Each structure stands twice: as structure tokens, then as C-alpha cells.
Amino acid sequence: MPTRRVLVAAASAALLAVPLLLPHATAAPSPEASSGLRPPAKQAVATGSGGAVASVNPYASQAGVDVLRRGGNAADAAVATAAALGVVEPYSAGIGGGGYFVYYDARAKKVHTIDGRETAPSRMRQDSFTDPSTGKAIPFDEAVNSGLSVGVPGTPATWQKALDDWGTVSLAKALRPATRIADEGFVVNDEFRAQTKLNEARFRDFSSTAELFLPNGELPVVGSRFRNPGLAHTYRELAREGVGAMYHGSIGRDVVRTVQNPPVTEGSTRNVRPGLMETSDLADYRTLQQAPTHTSYRGVDVYSMAPSSSGGTTVGEALNILENYDVSSADPAHALHHYLEAGRIAFADRNRWVGDPAFSDVPTTELLSKEYAKERACLIRPDAALTSPLAPGDPRSPGQGCAQGTGSQEPYEGPSTTHLVASDRWGNVVSYTLTIEQTGGSAITVPGRGFLLNNELTDFDFTPLQQGVPDPNLPGPGKRPRSSMSPTIVLHDGRPLVALGSPGGSTIITTVLQTLVNRLDLGMSLPQAVAAPRISQRNRTTTDAEPAFLSSPERSALEALGHRFVQAPQTFTPSPEIGAVAALEFGPHGKVTAAAEPKRRGGGSAMVVHETP
């Protein structure tokens, strides 16, 4: 394998205060945005020093970089960026959802994680998503657009935990940039309008959602100013009272009232099921600080989220499988064949074994074993693709990994979510994925509060995936649904090399995996690795592919091996796409390259504190 340089992050500087809020604004959205609200310039790649932020939105990246410039650290910047995403990307994330926070502590040279995943209410049962008269799963659409799908939010608690453990500013200060944006408004772009249009029919079925996101009954106009005074008020309450306002106070009471009695628009014919959440569920919520998943790969160390997320185990297992083969840019089709097969095998194991470890005996260590990966790697043939759905192996039974059989289909998982990365001048790094599940979440806005509630509980399997086979991801009281979020930090000799992650439901896993293969094996620069065409095999009979891949020469070479490609689903953009990476790469002397998507989801935003050519 080619020699890899040690990339080192720098450290030094003093802390300063975060700027004060500007006055509260309450006017309705205006047809034209003032020049002062024009979004910061958007660029997909930025290189420099002093720290960096990459996210999908320039307002959010700017909020994080401003915190860094005033002396805050990576944890402070990540919370500020995430809070701003709750304003400008409200259909993907916000305080009504949850996520996973991965943190590299430069002083200790150690990776930590926070599991801020939503939990099921205490009244939820294994059959809560089934029709009692038939025993069959209720229609997925009815599950999503309901109080029944809403999990206990973990995002506010995640922010507080991150700041308590690693931050230098209070939650009140971290929320100030986002509160200002909510007050003054942001400029509506094509992406925001397209996402609103995608959700228009269901948004109209909830009075509070239509009032906020369909001003005057219409889609928001591109170039207009979108204000969210309700969210500004909510953020101020969190700043004043702390996250207790969500878990023990008035914000939480409003959430529970909305879950139990969704504000359905008069005359709507949608069957909206009430939810099971109670105030005691909020009071009982806790984030979990736990060890990250870890595997080595060709001389680097890869850290990510352990279950309840399946991201760390599935990316890690696939990398371990790939390590048994020579994967290089000399034969791109050969490399992609092995990438697809490794993903297929890892997904077969993921669907069988990974769930909430508080409720299931998840074999995390065994799934990440090099010996198990070597067994599973024997399934891969150089001249023919495997057939899906592939049966899982049993990581606890050595010698069984090469047995091929028929498994279960992959369950559905929404394609939304958002991701951010942040670093600081001291060398601390954050990779943070947060979500309200699918684009627009449950479609239910808490009246007067300015944020949508999640539909994360639809990440549970409504019924067992395969009769007679234990399913670790069925609903249960207090249980965390399995996730695919894969916030990842890669170290070389104990120092950060790359930090990355992506939205995209189950395609998050393959997006992170392919980006790592592009960067570590195929010799691409980080921006090239992010921009390259994507394909996603998740133990399905066909492989999702972006249009750029479908017109590539590698397609025919892989089809000759038996791979079958279909165009990736089109979500809210004109072009079908897979994932939306935000990433950082660390070089010598404190140099950092921030990379966001150049085109996917309208293009992302990469910023550094001190930019250099």
C-alpha cells in the first residue's frame, strides 16, 4: 500500500466572548430579503488554519466559524452550527429530533461519543405499529404522519452534554447566533422551497405547520425572507432555563400535548394517529456517553458510533472485509466490485444483529473482528456478484461466516438528516449527525414553538423482518430505534486525519464507506472523494446509482459481473443523489481542508477561520 503521511493539527489561542443577540424581530416573511440578510458566500472547499466548519448551509457554517473566531472550541462551534441548522434546515434537524456526537479530545488524544438518539415512550409495545384487527403493519404513511412516530427528543440534551464535557461557553451563548437568524430571518433558496413543496400536501394537514412553513397559504418565495419568531422564543427559553425547559418544563409540556393531540387542519381527511408520549418520558430521557466503535484500516484508526447506531459496526465490518483485498485506482471496476460486495455482506449482518444494546445482546466486538471479516470475505468472488438478499453470518460462531444463504430484505429508512464537522486551533474535532428522520419529520410543528417533531420511531421494524428469526429492532418501551448515522473520525498515529459523515438514511453507511475508500484507497483528494459519483449496495437485489455513475465505463464492467443498477431515488432535488458529505482533512502545521458537497442538496458550505490558498 502507498505510504501515508502523518497529518497533524495545531493548537494555541485565548477565549473570547460570543456576540450578543440583536433585537427580536416578529414581522411576517417579507417578499424581498434585505441586503443584510444575504447568505454568506457558499464554497464547497476551504483550506486554512485556526479551525474549520463544514455543513450543508452557509448560515450554519458561518455561525460555527464565528464562534471559533471569538475563541470558542470545536464543541462550542458544533452546537452553534447545529442550532443554526435547526433554523435554516428545519426539515432535516432541530430540537425535536436526535443524533450522534463524536468528539476527538486533542489533549487526551482520545475519541468520545454521545448517543443522543430518540427513545420510544414507556407506553410503546412491540405491536404498536400493527393493526390489532389483522396483526399486520399499519400503512407506513399513517405511521410517519402521526404522533405515534414521535420519539422523545435527544438533541437539546446532546448539546448540553457536549458543552458540559468539552465546551467553553454556555448553552445560552451557543444559541445566540441561531436565535438571531430565527429572529431576523434567512433568505429562501431553491432548496428550501423544493423541500417545502415536497412536503406541501402533508404540511397543509397540520394547522401549526401550514401557518409557519406555508406563509399566507403559499410556498415560500425564493429570495424572500423567512423568519421563525416561535423558534427564536423557544431558543431564548432554553437559554434562560436550560434544557430542563424541554425535559421538565413548558417546552416539553407543549411537545407532549402536540404528540397526544396533533393539530390536524379542519377538513383534513388524513388518518392521524395520536402518540404515546407523556411528560414522564421526557423527564426520564438521558443521553448515553459510550465508547466509540474502532477498527484499524491500512494503517489508520477509524472511530464511529456504536449501537444504537449501526453506522460504526457496518462501516467497520465492511472496511475489515475490504482489507483482505488489494483495492486501488489501478482497476476502478475491481475496486468498486469489492466495495459493493463488502457493503452487501455488512448490511446482511447489520439487519440481523444490530439494535439497541440495552434491549438486545448486540455482538459489537464480534462484528468488528478481523477474523470474522476474513470469514465473510471468502464469499466475494472476483468474477461474479453475490445474490441478495444475502443471509447474515453468525459472528459468535467461528467458521460459519462463509456459508451463503437467503436473508431478509432491508427495511425502509428515510433519506433525510444533516451532518456537520468542526475543528479548532487546539486540534479538537467534532463529527456530528443529527436528524428528525425523513425530510419534514412527522410534519407536525409544535404550535408556537417553531420546530417540527421527529418521526424516528418509524426506524423500528414494524414486524419481524423474517419469521422465526429474532429481530433486535422491534419497538419497545424506552428503546432506541436502530440508526444508520455514521459520524466518523479517522486518526493516524493518534492524531486526526479525516472527519466525515453524511445524511441519507441507510445510504449514510455506504456514503461514508465509499468516501473513505475513495480517499484512502483510490488516491483521490478529499474534495474529489466527496464529489465522486456514488453507488449504494445495501443487501438489495439492485444497487442504487447516481446518474454520473450510470454513464461511466465502470457500469458495464460491473454489470458483466452480475451487478444490477437502478437510478437512485429522487428526493427533493432535480437530480437523483446519494448522501451529502461534510468532511475535514488535517495536514501539517495546523492546515485543515474543509470539504462540502459541490452540487448535492444544492451544494454545501465549507469555511475555515484563516483561509489560505
Coordinates of C-alpha atoms in Angstrom, one line a residue:
M1 CA 0.0 0.0 0.0
P2 CA 1.2 3.6 -0.6
T3 CA 2.9 5.4 2.2
R4 CA 0.6 7.8 4.1
R5 CA 1.8 11.0 5.7
V6 CA 1.1 11.8 9.3
L7 CA -1.2 14.8 9.3
V8 CA -1.1 16.9 12.4
A9 CA -3.5 19.6 13.7
A10 CA -2.2 22.7 15.5
A11 CA -3.1 24.3 18.9
S12 CA -3.0 27.8 20.7
A13 CA -5.1 30.9 21.5
A14 CA -7.3 32.6 24.1
L15 CA -11.0 32.5 24.7
L16 CA -13.2 35.5 23.9
A17 CA -16.9 36.1 24.4
V18 CA -19.7 35.2 21.9
P19 CA -21.5 38.3 20.5
L20 CA -24.8 39.4 22.0
L21 CA -28.2 38.9 20.3
L22 CA -29.7 41.5 18.0
P23 CA -33.2 42.8 18.8
H24 CA -36.1 40.4 18.5
A25 CA -38.0 40.6 15.2
T26 CA -41.6 39.5 14.8
A27 CA -42.7 40.6 11.3
A28 CA -44.1 38.1 8.9
P29 CA -42.0 36.9 6.0
S30 CA -41.5 39.7 3.5
P31 CA -41.4 39.3 -0.3
E32 CA -37.9 40.6 -0.5
A33 CA -34.8 40.0 1.6
S34 CA -32.8 42.9 2.9
S35 CA -29.2 43.0 1.8
G36 CA -28.0 42.5 5.4
L37 CA -29.6 39.0 5.4
R38 CA -27.9 37.8 2.2
P39 CA -26.4 34.4 3.0
P40 CA -22.6 34.2 3.4
A41 CA -20.8 33.2 0.2
K42 CA -21.0 29.5 -0.4
Q43 CA -18.0 27.4 -1.3
A44 CA -17.5 23.7 -1.3
V45 CA -13.9 23.7 -0.3
A46 CA -11.9 25.9 2.1
T47 CA -8.3 25.5 3.2
G48 CA -6.6 27.3 6.0
S49 CA -5.9 27.2 9.8
G50 CA -7.4 28.1 13.1
G51 CA -10.3 25.7 12.9
A52 CA -13.0 24.9 10.3
V53 CA -16.6 24.1 9.9
A54 CA -18.5 22.3 7.1
S55 CA -22.2 21.8 6.8
V56 CA -24.9 21.9 4.2
N57 CA -25.8 25.6 4.8
P58 CA -23.7 28.8 4.8
Y59 CA -25.7 30.4 7.6
A60 CA -24.9 27.5 9.8
S61 CA -21.3 27.2 8.9
Q62 CA -20.8 30.9 9.5
A63 CA -22.4 30.6 12.9
G64 CA -19.8 27.9 13.9
V65 CA -16.9 29.8 12.4
D66 CA -17.9 33.0 14.2
V67 CA -17.8 31.1 17.5
L68 CA -14.3 29.8 16.6
R69 CA -13.1 33.3 15.7
R70 CA -14.1 34.5 19.1
G71 CA -12.2 31.9 20.9
G72 CA -14.6 29.0 21.2
N73 CA -13.6 25.4 20.6
A74 CA -14.9 22.7 18.3
A75 CA -17.6 21.6 20.7
D76 CA -18.9 25.2 21.1
A77 CA -18.8 25.6 17.3
A78 CA -20.6 22.3 16.7
V79 CA -23.5 23.2 19.0
A80 CA -23.8 26.7 17.4
T81 CA -23.8 25.2 13.9
A82 CA -26.4 22.6 14.9
A83 CA -28.7 25.2 16.4
A84 CA -28.4 27.3 13.3
L85 CA -29.2 24.2 11.1
G86 CA -32.4 23.9 13.2
V87 CA -33.4 27.3 11.8
V88 CA -32.3 27.1 8.2
E89 CA -32.6 23.3 7.7
P90 CA -35.7 22.7 9.8
Y91 CA -36.9 19.8 7.7
S92 CA -33.8 17.8 8.4
A93 CA -32.9 18.6 12.1
G94 CA -33.8 20.6 15.1
I95 CA -34.6 20.3 18.8
G96 CA -37.5 18.0 18.0
G97 CA -35.0 15.2 17.0
G98 CA -31.8 13.5 18.0
G99 CA -28.4 12.4 16.8
Y100 CA -24.9 11.2 17.5
F101 CA -21.9 13.4 18.5
V102 CA -18.4 12.1 18.0
Y103 CA -15.6 14.2 19.7
Y104 CA -11.8 13.9 19.5
D105 CA -10.1 15.4 22.5
A106 CA -6.7 16.7 21.4
R107 CA -5.2 16.9 24.9
A108 CA -6.1 13.3 25.8
K109 CA -5.8 12.0 22.2
K110 CA -9.0 10.1 22.7
V111 CA -12.3 9.8 20.9
H112 CA -15.6 10.1 22.8
T113 CA -19.2 9.8 21.7
I114 CA -22.6 10.9 22.8
D115 CA -25.7 8.8 21.9
G116 CA -28.4 11.4 21.7
R117 CA -30.9 9.1 19.9
E118 CA -34.6 9.5 20.5
T119 CA -36.3 6.9 22.7
A120 CA -39.7 5.3 22.5
P121 CA -42.3 6.3 25.1
S122 CA -42.8 4.0 28.0
R123 CA -46.2 3.0 26.7
M124 CA -44.8 1.7 23.4
R125 CA -45.1 -2.0 22.8
Q126 CA -43.7 -4.4 20.2
D127 CA -47.0 -4.3 18.3
S128 CA -47.6 -0.6 18.5
F129 CA -47.2 -0.2 14.7
T130 CA -49.5 -3.1 13.8
D131 CA -53.2 -3.2 13.2
P132 CA -54.8 -5.1 16.0
S133 CA -57.6 -6.5 13.8
T134 CA -55.1 -8.0 11.3
G135 CA -51.8 -8.2 13.1
K136 CA -50.2 -6.6 10.0
A137 CA -48.1 -3.4 9.9
I138 CA -50.1 -0.2 9.6
P139 CA -49.5 1.8 6.4
F140 CA -46.1 3.5 6.5
D141 CA -47.6 6.8 5.6
E142 CA -50.0 6.7 8.5
A143 CA -47.1 5.9 10.9
V144 CA -45.0 8.8 9.7
N145 CA -47.6 11.5 9.8
S146 CA -48.7 10.8 13.3
G147 CA -47.9 11.4 17.0
L148 CA -47.2 7.6 17.2
S149 CA -44.0 8.1 15.2
V150 CA -42.5 10.7 17.6
G151 CA -39.7 9.7 19.8
V152 CA -38.5 11.5 22.9
P153 CA -36.1 14.2 21.5
G154 CA -32.4 13.9 22.4
T155 CA -30.9 16.9 20.6
P156 CA -31.2 19.5 23.4
A157 CA -29.7 17.1 25.9
T158 CA -26.9 16.3 23.5
W159 CA -26.0 19.9 23.1
Q160 CA -25.9 20.4 26.9
K161 CA -23.8 17.2 27.4
A162 CA -21.3 18.2 24.8
L163 CA -20.9 21.7 26.3
D164 CA -20.6 20.4 29.8
D165 CA -18.0 17.9 29.0
W166 CA -15.9 19.7 26.4
G167 CA -17.2 23.2 25.7
T168 CA -16.1 26.6 26.9
V169 CA -19.3 28.6 26.5
S170 CA -22.8 28.2 28.0
L171 CA -25.7 26.9 26.1
A172 CA -27.2 30.4 26.1
K173 CA -24.1 31.8 24.3
A174 CA -24.0 28.9 21.8
L175 CA -27.7 29.5 20.9
R176 CA -27.2 33.2 20.2
P177 CA -26.2 33.1 16.5
A178 CA -29.1 30.8 15.7
T179 CA -31.6 32.9 17.7
R180 CA -30.5 35.9 15.7
I181 CA -31.1 34.1 12.4
A182 CA -34.5 32.9 13.6
D183 CA -35.4 36.5 14.6
E184 CA -34.1 38.3 11.6
G185 CA -34.8 35.6 9.0
F186 CA -32.8 33.9 6.3
V187 CA -33.1 34.1 2.5
V188 CA -35.2 31.4 1.0
N189 CA -33.2 29.4 -1.6
D190 CA -34.3 26.9 -4.3
E191 CA -33.5 24.0 -1.9
F192 CA -35.7 25.3 0.9
R193 CA -38.6 25.9 -1.5
A194 CA -38.2 22.5 -3.1
Q195 CA -38.2 20.7 0.3
T196 CA -41.3 22.7 1.3
K197 CA -43.0 21.7 -2.0
L198 CA -42.1 18.1 -1.4
N199 CA -44.0 18.2 1.9
E200 CA -46.7 20.6 0.9
A201 CA -49.7 18.2 1.0
R202 CA -48.9 16.8 4.4
F203 CA -47.9 20.2 5.8
R204 CA -51.3 21.5 4.9
D205 CA -52.9 18.8 7.0
F206 CA -51.4 20.3 10.2
S207 CA -52.6 23.8 11.1
S208 CA -49.4 24.8 13.0
T209 CA -47.1 23.5 10.2
A210 CA -49.1 25.2 7.5
E211 CA -49.1 28.5 9.4
L212 CA -45.3 28.5 9.8
F213 CA -44.0 26.9 6.6
L214 CA -46.7 28.0 4.1
P215 CA -46.9 31.7 4.8
N216 CA -50.2 33.2 3.6
G217 CA -51.1 29.7 2.4
E218 CA -48.3 29.7 -0.2
L219 CA -45.0 28.1 -0.8
P220 CA -42.1 30.4 0.4
V221 CA -40.8 32.5 -2.4
V222 CA -37.1 32.1 -3.5
G223 CA -35.3 35.3 -2.4
S224 CA -37.8 36.2 0.3
R225 CA -37.0 36.4 4.0
F226 CA -38.2 33.5 6.2
R227 CA -38.5 34.4 9.9
N228 CA -39.3 32.0 12.7
P229 CA -40.1 34.0 15.8
G230 CA -41.6 30.9 17.5
L231 CA -38.2 29.1 17.4
A232 CA -36.4 32.3 18.5
H233 CA -38.7 32.4 21.5
T234 CA -38.0 28.7 22.2
Y235 CA -34.3 29.1 21.9
R236 CA -34.5 32.0 24.4
E237 CA -36.4 29.9 26.8
L238 CA -33.7 27.2 26.5
A239 CA -31.0 29.8 27.0
R240 CA -32.7 31.2 30.1
E241 CA -33.9 28.0 31.7
G242 CA -31.6 25.4 30.3
V243 CA -32.6 22.1 28.7
G244 CA -34.8 21.5 31.7
A245 CA -37.3 23.6 29.8
M246 CA -37.6 20.6 27.4
Y247 CA -37.3 17.7 29.8
H248 CA -39.1 19.1 32.8
G249 CA -40.8 22.4 31.7
S250 CA -43.1 24.2 29.4
I251 CA -41.4 23.3 26.1
G252 CA -41.8 19.6 27.0
R253 CA -45.4 20.0 28.0
D254 CA -46.1 21.6 24.7
V255 CA -44.4 18.7 22.9
V256 CA -46.4 16.1 24.8
R257 CA -49.7 18.0 24.2
T258 CA -48.9 18.1 20.5
V259 CA -47.9 14.4 20.3
Q260 CA -51.1 13.3 22.1
N261 CA -53.4 15.7 20.2
P262 CA -51.8 16.5 16.8
P263 CA -53.1 19.8 15.4
V264 CA -54.9 18.4 12.4
T265 CA -56.3 21.0 10.0
E266 CA -60.1 21.2 10.0
G267 CA -61.4 19.3 7.0
S268 CA -58.3 17.1 6.5
T269 CA -59.1 13.6 5.6
R270 CA -55.7 12.2 6.8
N271 CA -55.9 9.5 9.4
V272 CA -53.6 10.9 12.1
R273 CA -52.9 8.6 15.0
P274 CA -52.2 10.1 18.4
G275 CA -48.9 9.4 20.1
L276 CA -48.0 7.7 23.3
M277 CA -45.5 10.1 24.8
E278 CA -46.0 11.5 28.3
T279 CA -44.2 14.1 30.3
S280 CA -42.6 11.4 32.4
D281 CA -40.9 10.1 29.2
L282 CA -39.2 13.5 28.8
A283 CA -38.2 13.6 32.4
D284 CA -36.6 10.1 32.1
Y285 CA -34.6 10.8 29.0
R286 CA -30.8 10.5 29.2
T287 CA -28.0 10.8 26.7
L288 CA -25.5 8.0 26.7
Q289 CA -21.8 8.6 26.7
Q290 CA -20.2 5.4 25.5
A291 CA -17.1 4.1 23.8
P292 CA -16.9 4.5 20.0
T293 CA -16.6 1.7 17.6
H294 CA -13.0 1.2 16.5
T295 CA -11.2 -0.7 13.7
S296 CA -7.9 -0.3 12.0
Y297 CA -7.7 0.0 8.2
R298 CA -4.5 0.0 6.3
G299 CA -2.5 1.9 8.9
V300 CA -5.2 4.3 10.2
D301 CA -7.7 4.0 13.1
V302 CA -11.4 4.5 12.3
Y303 CA -13.8 5.6 15.1
S304 CA -17.5 6.0 14.9
M305 CA -20.8 5.4 16.7
A306 CA -21.6 2.1 18.5
P307 CA -25.2 0.8 18.7
S308 CA -27.9 2.1 18.9
S309 CA -26.4 3.2 15.6
S310 CA -25.5 0.6 13.1
G311 CA -23.1 3.0 11.4
G312 CA -19.9 2.2 13.2
T313 CA -20.3 -1.6 13.1
T314 CA -21.4 -1.7 9.5
V315 CA -18.8 0.7 8.1
G316 CA -16.2 -1.0 10.3
E317 CA -17.1 -4.5 9.2
A318 CA -17.1 -3.5 5.5
L319 CA -13.6 -2.0 5.9
N320 CA -12.3 -5.1 7.6
I321 CA -13.7 -7.2 4.7
L322 CA -12.0 -4.9 2.2
E323 CA -8.7 -5.1 4.0
N324 CA -8.4 -8.7 2.7
Y325 CA -8.1 -7.4 -0.9
D326 CA -5.9 -5.1 -2.9
V327 CA -8.2 -2.2 -3.7
S328 CA -6.6 0.6 -5.8
S329 CA -7.1 3.1 -8.6
A330 CA -5.2 0.8 -11.0
D331 CA -8.5 -1.1 -11.6
P332 CA -11.5 1.0 -10.6
A333 CA -14.1 -1.6 -11.6
H334 CA -12.3 -4.2 -9.5
A335 CA -12.2 -1.7 -6.5
L336 CA -15.9 -0.9 -6.8
H337 CA -16.9 -4.5 -7.1
H338 CA -15.2 -5.3 -3.8
Y339 CA -16.7 -2.1 -2.2
L340 CA -20.2 -3.2 -3.3
E341 CA -19.8 -6.7 -2.0
A342 CA -18.3 -5.7 1.3
G343 CA -21.3 -3.4 1.8
R344 CA -23.8 -6.1 0.8
I345 CA -22.3 -8.5 3.4
A346 CA -22.0 -6.0 6.2
F347 CA -25.7 -5.0 5.7
A348 CA -26.8 -8.6 5.9
D349 CA -25.2 -8.8 9.3
R350 CA -26.4 -5.4 10.3
N351 CA -30.1 -6.2 9.7
R352 CA -29.9 -9.3 11.8
W353 CA -27.7 -8.3 14.7
V354 CA -27.8 -4.6 15.4
G355 CA -30.4 -2.9 17.7
D356 CA -30.5 -1.1 21.0
P357 CA -27.9 -2.9 23.2
A358 CA -30.0 -2.1 26.3
F359 CA -32.6 -4.5 24.9
S360 CA -30.6 -6.9 22.7
D361 CA -27.3 -8.7 23.0
V362 CA -25.6 -6.9 20.1
P363 CA -22.3 -8.6 19.2
T364 CA -20.4 -5.3 18.5
T365 CA -17.0 -6.7 19.2
E366 CA -17.5 -9.8 17.1
L367 CA -19.0 -7.8 14.2
L368 CA -15.8 -5.8 14.2
S369 CA -13.5 -8.8 14.5
K370 CA -10.8 -9.1 11.8
E371 CA -11.2 -12.9 12.0
Y372 CA -14.9 -12.7 11.3
A373 CA -14.3 -10.2 8.4
K374 CA -11.9 -12.7 6.9
E375 CA -14.5 -15.4 7.1
R376 CA -17.1 -13.2 5.5
A377 CA -14.7 -12.0 2.8
C378 CA -14.5 -15.5 1.4
L379 CA -18.0 -15.0 0.0
I380 CA -16.6 -12.5 -2.5
R381 CA -15.8 -13.8 -6.0
P382 CA -13.7 -11.8 -8.4
D383 CA -15.8 -12.9 -11.4
A384 CA -19.4 -12.7 -10.1
A385 CA -21.6 -10.6 -7.9
L386 CA -23.4 -12.1 -4.9
T387 CA -27.1 -12.5 -4.9
S388 CA -29.3 -10.5 -2.5
P389 CA -30.9 -10.7 0.0
L390 CA -27.8 -12.5 1.4
A391 CA -28.2 -14.3 4.6
P392 CA -26.4 -13.0 7.7
G393 CA -23.4 -14.8 9.3
D394 CA -23.1 -15.5 12.9
P395 CA -20.2 -13.6 14.4
R396 CA -20.3 -15.6 17.6
S397 CA -19.8 -18.9 15.7
P398 CA -16.3 -19.1 14.1
G399 CA -16.2 -21.0 10.9
Q400 CA -19.8 -20.1 9.8
G401 CA -19.1 -16.8 8.1
C402 CA -18.6 -18.2 4.6
A403 CA -22.0 -20.0 4.4
Q404 CA -24.2 -18.4 1.8
G405 CA -28.0 -18.4 2.1
T406 CA -31.0 -16.2 1.7
G407 CA -31.7 -13.4 4.2
S408 CA -34.3 -10.7 4.7
Q409 CA -34.9 -7.5 2.7
E410 CA -33.6 -4.2 4.1
P411 CA -36.2 -2.2 6.0
Y412 CA -37.1 1.3 4.8
E413 CA -35.3 4.2 6.3
G414 CA -35.9 7.9 5.4
P415 CA -33.3 9.7 3.3
S416 CA -33.0 13.0 5.2
T417 CA -30.9 14.1 8.2
T418 CA -28.0 16.5 8.3
H419 CA -24.3 16.4 9.2
L420 CA -21.6 18.8 10.3
V421 CA -17.9 18.7 11.2
A422 CA -15.9 21.2 13.2
S423 CA -12.4 21.6 14.4
D424 CA -10.5 24.3 16.4
R425 CA -7.0 25.7 16.8
W426 CA -6.2 23.3 19.6
G427 CA -6.8 20.2 17.5
N428 CA -10.2 19.1 18.9
V429 CA -12.6 17.7 16.3
V430 CA -16.3 17.0 16.1
S431 CA -18.3 14.9 13.7
Y432 CA -22.0 15.2 14.4
T433 CA -25.0 13.8 12.6
L434 CA -28.5 15.0 13.7
T435 CA -31.9 14.4 12.4
I436 CA -35.7 14.4 12.6
E437 CA -35.8 11.3 10.3
Q438 CA -37.3 11.9 6.9
T439 CA -37.5 15.3 5.3
G440 CA -40.1 17.2 7.3
G441 CA -40.1 14.7 10.1
S442 CA -43.6 13.8 11.3
A443 CA -44.9 17.0 9.6
I444 CA -46.2 18.1 13.0
T445 CA -45.0 21.5 14.3
V446 CA -45.3 22.2 18.0
P447 CA -47.7 25.2 17.9
G448 CA -46.0 28.5 18.7
R449 CA -42.6 26.8 19.1
G450 CA -41.2 26.9 15.6
F451 CA -39.9 23.3 15.3
L452 CA -41.0 20.1 13.8
L453 CA -41.3 16.8 15.7
N454 CA -39.4 13.8 14.5
N455 CA -40.8 10.5 13.1
E456 CA -37.8 8.5 14.3
L457 CA -39.8 5.6 15.7
T458 CA -40.6 4.5 12.1
D459 CA -36.9 3.4 12.1
F460 CA -38.1 0.4 14.2
D461 CA -39.1 -2.7 12.2
F462 CA -42.9 -2.7 12.5
T463 CA -43.0 -6.5 12.3
P464 CA -40.1 -9.1 12.3
L465 CA -38.1 -8.9 9.1
Q466 CA -38.0 -12.7 8.8
Q467 CA -40.3 -15.1 10.5
G468 CA -38.6 -17.4 13.0
V469 CA -35.5 -15.1 13.2
P470 CA -35.0 -12.8 16.2
D471 CA -35.3 -9.2 15.3
P472 CA -33.4 -6.8 17.5
N473 CA -35.1 -3.7 16.1
L474 CA -38.7 -4.2 17.1
P475 CA -40.4 -1.4 19.1
G476 CA -40.3 -1.4 22.9
P477 CA -40.7 1.0 25.9
G478 CA -37.7 3.3 26.3
K479 CA -36.0 1.7 23.4
R480 CA -33.8 3.5 20.9
P481 CA -34.6 2.6 17.2
R482 CA -31.6 1.4 15.2
S483 CA -30.0 4.2 13.2
S484 CA -27.6 4.3 10.2
M485 CA -25.9 7.6 11.2
S486 CA -22.2 7.2 10.9
P487 CA -20.3 10.3 12.2
T488 CA -16.7 9.2 11.8
I489 CA -13.2 10.4 12.8
V490 CA -10.1 8.8 11.4
L491 CA -6.8 9.0 13.2
H492 CA -3.2 8.4 12.1
D493 CA -0.7 7.8 14.9
G494 CA -3.2 9.2 17.4
R495 CA -3.9 12.5 15.5
P496 CA -6.8 13.4 13.3
L497 CA -6.5 12.6 9.6
V498 CA -10.2 12.9 8.4
A499 CA -13.6 13.6 10.0
L500 CA -16.7 13.0 7.9
G501 CA -20.3 12.0 7.9
S502 CA -23.5 12.3 5.8
P503 CA -27.3 12.3 5.8
G504 CA -29.2 9.8 3.7
G505 CA -30.9 7.1 5.8
S506 CA -29.3 3.7 5.3
T507 CA -27.2 5.2 2.4
I508 CA -25.3 7.1 5.1
I509 CA -23.3 4.0 5.7
T510 CA -22.4 3.4 2.1
T511 CA -21.7 7.1 1.5
V512 CA -19.2 7.2 4.4
L513 CA -17.7 3.9 3.3
Q514 CA -17.3 4.9 -0.3
T515 CA -15.8 8.3 0.6
L516 CA -13.2 6.6 2.8
V517 CA -12.4 4.1 0.0
N518 CA -12.1 7.0 -2.4
R519 CA -9.7 8.8 -0.1
L520 CA -7.7 6.1 1.4
D521 CA -7.5 3.5 -1.4
L522 CA -8.2 5.2 -4.7
G523 CA -5.8 8.2 -4.2
M524 CA -8.5 10.9 -4.5
S525 CA -8.1 14.2 -2.7
L526 CA -10.8 14.8 0.0
P527 CA -12.8 17.2 -2.3
Q528 CA -12.6 14.6 -5.1
A529 CA -13.6 11.8 -2.8
V530 CA -16.7 13.8 -1.7
A531 CA -17.7 14.8 -5.3
A532 CA -17.2 11.4 -6.9
P533 CA -20.3 9.6 -8.3
R534 CA -21.9 7.3 -5.7
I535 CA -23.3 3.8 -5.8
S536 CA -25.0 2.1 -2.8
Q537 CA -25.5 -1.6 -2.2
R538 CA -27.4 -2.5 1.0
N539 CA -28.1 -6.2 0.5
R540 CA -30.7 -5.5 -2.1
T541 CA -31.3 -7.2 -5.5
T542 CA -30.3 -3.9 -7.2
T543 CA -27.7 -1.3 -6.4
D544 CA -28.7 2.4 -6.3
A545 CA -26.6 4.6 -8.5
E546 CA -26.3 8.3 -9.3
P547 CA -26.7 9.4 -12.9
A548 CA -23.0 10.2 -13.3
F549 CA -22.1 6.6 -12.4
L550 CA -24.7 5.2 -14.8
S551 CA -23.0 6.9 -17.7
S552 CA -19.5 5.8 -16.6
P553 CA -17.4 3.0 -18.2
E554 CA -17.3 1.2 -14.8
R555 CA -21.0 0.4 -15.1
S556 CA -20.7 -2.0 -17.9
A557 CA -17.7 -3.7 -16.3
L558 CA -19.7 -4.3 -13.1
E559 CA -22.8 -5.4 -15.0
A560 CA -20.7 -8.0 -16.7
L561 CA -20.1 -9.4 -13.2
G562 CA -23.8 -9.5 -12.4
H563 CA -24.4 -6.2 -10.6
R564 CA -27.7 -4.6 -11.5
F565 CA -28.1 -0.9 -11.1
V566 CA -31.1 1.4 -10.8
Q567 CA -31.1 5.1 -10.6
A568 CA -31.1 6.4 -7.0
P569 CA -34.5 7.7 -5.8
Q570 CA -35.1 11.4 -6.5
T571 CA -36.0 13.2 -3.3
F572 CA -36.3 17.0 -3.4
T573 CA -33.6 17.9 -5.9
P574 CA -33.8 17.8 -9.7
S575 CA -31.1 15.1 -9.9
P576 CA -31.2 11.8 -8.0
E577 CA -28.4 11.7 -5.5
I578 CA -27.0 9.7 -2.6
G579 CA -25.9 11.3 0.6
A580 CA -24.4 14.8 1.2
V581 CA -20.9 14.6 2.9
A582 CA -19.4 17.2 5.1
A583 CA -15.7 16.5 5.9
L584 CA -12.4 17.8 7.2
E585 CA -8.8 16.7 6.5
F586 CA -5.9 17.7 8.6
G587 CA -2.4 18.5 7.4
P588 CA 0.8 19.5 8.9
H589 CA 1.3 22.9 10.8
G590 CA -2.4 23.3 11.6
K591 CA -3.5 23.2 8.0
V592 CA -7.1 22.0 7.5
T593 CA -9.2 21.4 4.4
A594 CA -12.9 21.6 4.8
A595 CA -15.0 19.9 2.1
A596 CA -18.7 20.0 1.5
E597 CA -20.8 18.9 -1.5
P598 CA -20.3 20.9 -4.6
K599 CA -23.7 20.1 -6.0
R600 CA -25.7 17.6 -4.0
R601 CA -28.6 19.1 -2.0
G602 CA -27.8 22.4 -3.6
G603 CA -24.2 22.4 -2.5
G604 CA -22.8 22.7 1.0
S605 CA -20.7 25.2 2.8
A606 CA -17.1 24.8 3.9
M607 CA -15.3 27.5 6.0
V608 CA -12.1 28.0 7.8
V609 CA -11.0 30.6 10.4
H610 CA -7.9 31.8 8.4
E611 CA -8.2 30.9 4.8
T612 CA -5.0 30.4 2.7
P613 CA -4.5 29.5 -0.9

